[in-house]
PDB file of C-alpha atoms in Angstrom:
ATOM      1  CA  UNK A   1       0.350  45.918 -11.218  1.00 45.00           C
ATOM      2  CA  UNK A   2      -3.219  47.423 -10.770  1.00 47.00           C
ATOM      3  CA  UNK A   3      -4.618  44.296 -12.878  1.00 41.00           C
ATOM      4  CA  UNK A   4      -2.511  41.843 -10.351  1.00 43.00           C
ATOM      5  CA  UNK A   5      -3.972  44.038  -7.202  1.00 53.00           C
ATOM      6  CA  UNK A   6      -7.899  43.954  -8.497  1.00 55.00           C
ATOM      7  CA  UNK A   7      -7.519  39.912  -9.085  1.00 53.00           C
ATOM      8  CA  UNK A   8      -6.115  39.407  -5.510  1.00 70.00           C
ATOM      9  CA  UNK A   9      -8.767  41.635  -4.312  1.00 73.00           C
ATOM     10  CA  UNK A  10     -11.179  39.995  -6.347  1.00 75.00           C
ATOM     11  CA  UNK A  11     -10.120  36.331  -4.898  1.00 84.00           C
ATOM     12  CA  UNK A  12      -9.664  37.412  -1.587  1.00 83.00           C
ATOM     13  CA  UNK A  13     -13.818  38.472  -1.630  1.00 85.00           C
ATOM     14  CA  UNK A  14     -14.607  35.070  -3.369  1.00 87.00           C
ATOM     15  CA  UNK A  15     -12.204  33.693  -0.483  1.00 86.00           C
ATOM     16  CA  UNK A  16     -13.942  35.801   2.453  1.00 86.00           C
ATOM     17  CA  UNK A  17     -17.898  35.076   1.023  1.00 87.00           C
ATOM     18  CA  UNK A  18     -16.830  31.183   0.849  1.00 90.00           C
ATOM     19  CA  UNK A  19     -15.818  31.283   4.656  1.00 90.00           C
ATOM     20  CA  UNK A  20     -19.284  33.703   5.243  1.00 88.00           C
ATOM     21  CA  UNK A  21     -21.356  30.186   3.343  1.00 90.00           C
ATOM     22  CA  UNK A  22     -19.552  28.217   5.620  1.00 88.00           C
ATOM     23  CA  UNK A  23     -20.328  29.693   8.823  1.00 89.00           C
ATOM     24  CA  UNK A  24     -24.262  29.936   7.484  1.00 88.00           C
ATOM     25  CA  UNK A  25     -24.048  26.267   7.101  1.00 87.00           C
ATOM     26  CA  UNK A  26     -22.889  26.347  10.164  1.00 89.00           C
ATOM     27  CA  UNK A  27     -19.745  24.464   9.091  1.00 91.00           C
ATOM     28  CA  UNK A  28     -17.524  26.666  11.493  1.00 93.00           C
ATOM     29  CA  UNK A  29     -13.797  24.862  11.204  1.00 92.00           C
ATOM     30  CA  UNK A  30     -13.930  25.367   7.546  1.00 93.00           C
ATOM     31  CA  UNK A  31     -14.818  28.762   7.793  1.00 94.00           C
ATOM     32  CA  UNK A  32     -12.081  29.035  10.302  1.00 94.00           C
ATOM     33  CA  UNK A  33      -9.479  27.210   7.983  1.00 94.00           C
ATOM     34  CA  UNK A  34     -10.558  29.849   5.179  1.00 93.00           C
ATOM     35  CA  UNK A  35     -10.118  32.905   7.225  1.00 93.00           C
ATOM     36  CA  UNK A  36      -6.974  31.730   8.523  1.00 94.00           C
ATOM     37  CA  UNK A  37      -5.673  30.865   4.709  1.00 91.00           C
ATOM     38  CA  UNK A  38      -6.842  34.507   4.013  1.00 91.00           C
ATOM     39  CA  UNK A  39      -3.976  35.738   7.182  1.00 92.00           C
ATOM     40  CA  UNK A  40      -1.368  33.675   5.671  1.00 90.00           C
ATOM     41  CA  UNK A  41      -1.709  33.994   2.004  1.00 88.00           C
ATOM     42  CA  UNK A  42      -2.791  37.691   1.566  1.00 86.00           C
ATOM     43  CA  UNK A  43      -1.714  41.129   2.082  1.00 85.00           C
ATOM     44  CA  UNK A  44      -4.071  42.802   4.482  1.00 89.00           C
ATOM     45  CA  UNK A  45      -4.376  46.201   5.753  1.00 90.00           C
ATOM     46  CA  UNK A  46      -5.388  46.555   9.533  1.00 91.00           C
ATOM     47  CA  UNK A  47      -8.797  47.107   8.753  1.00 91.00           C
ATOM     48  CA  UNK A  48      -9.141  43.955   6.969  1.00 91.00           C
ATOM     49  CA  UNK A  49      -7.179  42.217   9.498  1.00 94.00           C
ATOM     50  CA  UNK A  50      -8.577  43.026  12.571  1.00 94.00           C
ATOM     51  CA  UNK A  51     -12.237  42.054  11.154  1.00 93.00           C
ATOM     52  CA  UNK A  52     -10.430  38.747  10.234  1.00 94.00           C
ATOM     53  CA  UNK A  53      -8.966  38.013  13.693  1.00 96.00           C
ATOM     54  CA  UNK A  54     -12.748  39.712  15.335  1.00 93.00           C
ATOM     55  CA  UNK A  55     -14.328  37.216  12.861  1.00 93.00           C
ATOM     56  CA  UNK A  56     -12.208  34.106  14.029  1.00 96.00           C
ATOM     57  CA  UNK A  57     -12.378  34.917  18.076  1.00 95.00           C
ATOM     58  CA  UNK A  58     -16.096  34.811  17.580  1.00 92.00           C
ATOM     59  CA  UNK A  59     -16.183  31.347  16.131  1.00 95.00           C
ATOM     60  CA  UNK A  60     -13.768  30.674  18.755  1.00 96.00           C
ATOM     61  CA  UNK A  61     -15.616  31.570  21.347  1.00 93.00           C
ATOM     62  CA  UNK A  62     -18.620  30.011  19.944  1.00 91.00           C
ATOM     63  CA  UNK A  63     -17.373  26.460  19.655  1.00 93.00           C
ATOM     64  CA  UNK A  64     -16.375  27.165  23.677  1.00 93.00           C
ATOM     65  CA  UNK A  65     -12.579  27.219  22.455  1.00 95.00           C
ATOM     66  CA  UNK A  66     -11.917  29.856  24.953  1.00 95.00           C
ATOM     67  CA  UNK A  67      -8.413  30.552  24.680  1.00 95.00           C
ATOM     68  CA  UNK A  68      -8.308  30.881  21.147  1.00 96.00           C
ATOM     69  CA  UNK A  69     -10.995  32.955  21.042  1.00 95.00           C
ATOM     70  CA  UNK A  70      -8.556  35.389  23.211  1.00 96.00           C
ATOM     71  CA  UNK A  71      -5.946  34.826  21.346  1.00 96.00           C
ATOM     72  CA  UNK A  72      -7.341  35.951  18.443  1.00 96.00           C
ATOM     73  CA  UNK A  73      -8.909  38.806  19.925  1.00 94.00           C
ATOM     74  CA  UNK A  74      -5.693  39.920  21.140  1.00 94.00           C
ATOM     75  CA  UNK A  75      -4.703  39.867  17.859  1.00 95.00           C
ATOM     76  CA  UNK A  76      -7.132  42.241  16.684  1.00 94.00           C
ATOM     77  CA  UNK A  77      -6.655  44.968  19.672  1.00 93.00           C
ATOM     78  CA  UNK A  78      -3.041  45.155  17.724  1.00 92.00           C
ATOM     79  CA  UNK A  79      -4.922  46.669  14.367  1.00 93.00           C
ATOM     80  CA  UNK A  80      -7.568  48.867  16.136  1.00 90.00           C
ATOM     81  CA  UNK A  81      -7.381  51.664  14.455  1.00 87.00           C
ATOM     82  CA  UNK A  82      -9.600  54.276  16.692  1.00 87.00           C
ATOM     83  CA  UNK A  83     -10.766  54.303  20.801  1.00 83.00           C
ATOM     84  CA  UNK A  84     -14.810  52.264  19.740  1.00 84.00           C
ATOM     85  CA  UNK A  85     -13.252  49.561  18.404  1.00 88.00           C
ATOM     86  CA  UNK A  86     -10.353  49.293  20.518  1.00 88.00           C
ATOM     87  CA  UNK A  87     -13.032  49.322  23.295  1.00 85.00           C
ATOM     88  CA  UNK A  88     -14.779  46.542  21.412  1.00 85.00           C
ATOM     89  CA  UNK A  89     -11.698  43.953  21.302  1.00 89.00           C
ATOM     90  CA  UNK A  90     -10.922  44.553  24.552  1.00 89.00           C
ATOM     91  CA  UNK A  91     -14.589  43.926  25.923  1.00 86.00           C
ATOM     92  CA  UNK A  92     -14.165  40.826  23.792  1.00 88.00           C
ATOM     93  CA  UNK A  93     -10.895  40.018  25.421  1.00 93.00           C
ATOM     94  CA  UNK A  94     -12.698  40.387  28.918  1.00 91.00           C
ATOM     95  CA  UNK A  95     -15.602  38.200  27.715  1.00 89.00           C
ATOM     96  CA  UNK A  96     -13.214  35.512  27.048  1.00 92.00           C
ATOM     97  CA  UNK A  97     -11.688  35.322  30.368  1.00 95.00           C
ATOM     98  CA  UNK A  98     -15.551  35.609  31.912  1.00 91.00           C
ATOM     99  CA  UNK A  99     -16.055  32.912  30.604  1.00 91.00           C
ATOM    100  CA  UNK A 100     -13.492  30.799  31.453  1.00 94.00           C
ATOM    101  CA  UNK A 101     -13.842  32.175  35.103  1.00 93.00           C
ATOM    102  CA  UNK A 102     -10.960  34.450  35.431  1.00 95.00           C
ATOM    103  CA  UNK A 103     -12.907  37.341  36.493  1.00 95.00           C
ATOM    104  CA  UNK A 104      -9.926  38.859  37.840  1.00 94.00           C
ATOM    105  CA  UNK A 105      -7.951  38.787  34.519  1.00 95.00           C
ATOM    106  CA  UNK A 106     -11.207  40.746  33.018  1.00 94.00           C
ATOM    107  CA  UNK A 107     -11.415  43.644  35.500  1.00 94.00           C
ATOM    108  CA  UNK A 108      -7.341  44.344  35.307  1.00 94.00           C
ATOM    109  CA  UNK A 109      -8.118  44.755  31.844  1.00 93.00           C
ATOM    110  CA  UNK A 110     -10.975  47.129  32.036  1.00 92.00           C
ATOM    111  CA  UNK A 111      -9.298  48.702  34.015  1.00 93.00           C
ATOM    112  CA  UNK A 112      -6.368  49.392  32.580  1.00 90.00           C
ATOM    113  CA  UNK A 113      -8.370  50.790  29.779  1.00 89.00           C
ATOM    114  CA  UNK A 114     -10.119  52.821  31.876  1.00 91.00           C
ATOM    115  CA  UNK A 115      -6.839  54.672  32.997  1.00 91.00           C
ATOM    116  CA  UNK A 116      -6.155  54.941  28.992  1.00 88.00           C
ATOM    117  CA  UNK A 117      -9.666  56.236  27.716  1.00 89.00           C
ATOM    118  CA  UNK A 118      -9.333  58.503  30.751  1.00 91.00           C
ATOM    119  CA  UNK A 119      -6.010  59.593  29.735  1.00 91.00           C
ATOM    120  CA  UNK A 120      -6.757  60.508  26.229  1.00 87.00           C
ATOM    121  CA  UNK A 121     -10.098  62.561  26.912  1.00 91.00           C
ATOM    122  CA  UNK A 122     -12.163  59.418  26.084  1.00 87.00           C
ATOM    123  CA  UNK A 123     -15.610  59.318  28.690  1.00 90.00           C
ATOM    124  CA  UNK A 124     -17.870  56.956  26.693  1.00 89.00           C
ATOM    125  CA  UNK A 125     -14.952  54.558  26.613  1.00 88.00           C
ATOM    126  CA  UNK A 126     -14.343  55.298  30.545  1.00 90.00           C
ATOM    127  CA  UNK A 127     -18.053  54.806  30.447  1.00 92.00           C
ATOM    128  CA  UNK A 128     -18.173  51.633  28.430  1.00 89.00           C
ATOM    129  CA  UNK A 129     -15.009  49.910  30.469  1.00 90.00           C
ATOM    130  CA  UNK A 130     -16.678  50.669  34.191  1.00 93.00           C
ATOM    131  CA  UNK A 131     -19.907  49.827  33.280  1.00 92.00           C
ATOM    132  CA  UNK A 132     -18.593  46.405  32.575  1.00 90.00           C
ATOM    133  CA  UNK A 133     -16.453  46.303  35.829  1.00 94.00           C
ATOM    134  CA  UNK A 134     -19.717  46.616  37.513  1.00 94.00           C
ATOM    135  CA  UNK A 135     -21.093  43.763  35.330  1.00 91.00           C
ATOM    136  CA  UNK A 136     -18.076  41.660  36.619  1.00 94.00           C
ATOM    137  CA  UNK A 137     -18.705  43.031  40.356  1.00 95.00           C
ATOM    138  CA  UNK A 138     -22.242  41.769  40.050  1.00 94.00           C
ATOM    139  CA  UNK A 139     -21.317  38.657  38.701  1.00 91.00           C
ATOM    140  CA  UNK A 140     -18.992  37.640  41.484  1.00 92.00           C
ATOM    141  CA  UNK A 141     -22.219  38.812  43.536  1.00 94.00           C
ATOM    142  CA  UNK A 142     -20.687  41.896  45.019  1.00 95.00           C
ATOM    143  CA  UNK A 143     -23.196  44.347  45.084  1.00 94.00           C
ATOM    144  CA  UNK A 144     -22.219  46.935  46.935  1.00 94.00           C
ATOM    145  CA  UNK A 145     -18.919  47.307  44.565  1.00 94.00           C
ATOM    146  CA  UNK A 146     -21.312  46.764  41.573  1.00 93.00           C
ATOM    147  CA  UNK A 147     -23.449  49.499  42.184  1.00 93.00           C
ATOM    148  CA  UNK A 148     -20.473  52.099  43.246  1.00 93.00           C
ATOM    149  CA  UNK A 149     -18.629  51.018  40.252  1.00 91.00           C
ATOM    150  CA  UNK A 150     -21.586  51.994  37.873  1.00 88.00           C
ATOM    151  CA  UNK A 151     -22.159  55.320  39.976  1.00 89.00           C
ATOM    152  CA  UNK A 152     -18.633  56.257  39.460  1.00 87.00           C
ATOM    153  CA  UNK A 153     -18.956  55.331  35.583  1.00 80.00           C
ATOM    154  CA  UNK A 154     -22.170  57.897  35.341  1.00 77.00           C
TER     155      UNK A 154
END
């Protein structure tokens, strides 16, 4: 059993630094076909696979495949496992939907997470989440909002 578990482990690293050579030969839909062989054929834990679904929504995003890239980021809020990089996802998340315009869609998620970080004692997260509401504000070239939102957030 331990001999089976260090071989998988052992492939799944030759598996994961194959998909790493890909991406620095900027060959980014292999890399993307390897990391999502690694979801399906492997047994992750959630640290693993959030970096996995992370590593896919920013190849996503940086082909301008938009949708996927949220989709996959969405994935990865599921296996956050503390507030940073649950604030992390989500600001990916909300990057997404900036840039496919929905500016709207970003700011009710921000915050919604504000109300959570707040909830749970968590002011750098409250921090984090209004400081990019103001971003958003600015963005959609509303000042005023902008510059109350990142008052509030301080």
């Amino acid at each position: 059993q331990d001999v089976i578990q260090s071989q998988n482990r052992q492939t799944l690293q030759a598996v994961m630094d194959e998909a790493d050579r890909h991406i620095e030969n900027s060959e980014i839909e292999s890399a993307i076909h390897k990391y999502l062989s690694v979801l399906s054929n492997y047994e992750l834990d959630s640290v693993k696979r959030r970096d996995i679904y992370s590593r896919l929504s920013r190849l996503y995003e940086g082909s301008g495949n938009y949708e996927l890239a949220i989709t996959m980021q969405l994935n990865a809020v599921n296996f956050a496992t503390d507030s940073v990089t649950l604030m992390n996802e989500l600001a990916g998340i909300c990057n997404g939907y900036i840039m496919l315009g929905d500016y709207e869609k970003a700011k009710n998620i921000l915050e919604n997470a504000t109300i959570f970080f707040e909830s749970k004692g968590m002011p750098f997260q409250v921090v984090m989440a209004m400081g990019r509401i103001a971003l958003i504000y600015s963005n959609l070239g509303q000042y005023y909002k902008s510059i109350e939102t990142g008052k509030a957030a301080t």
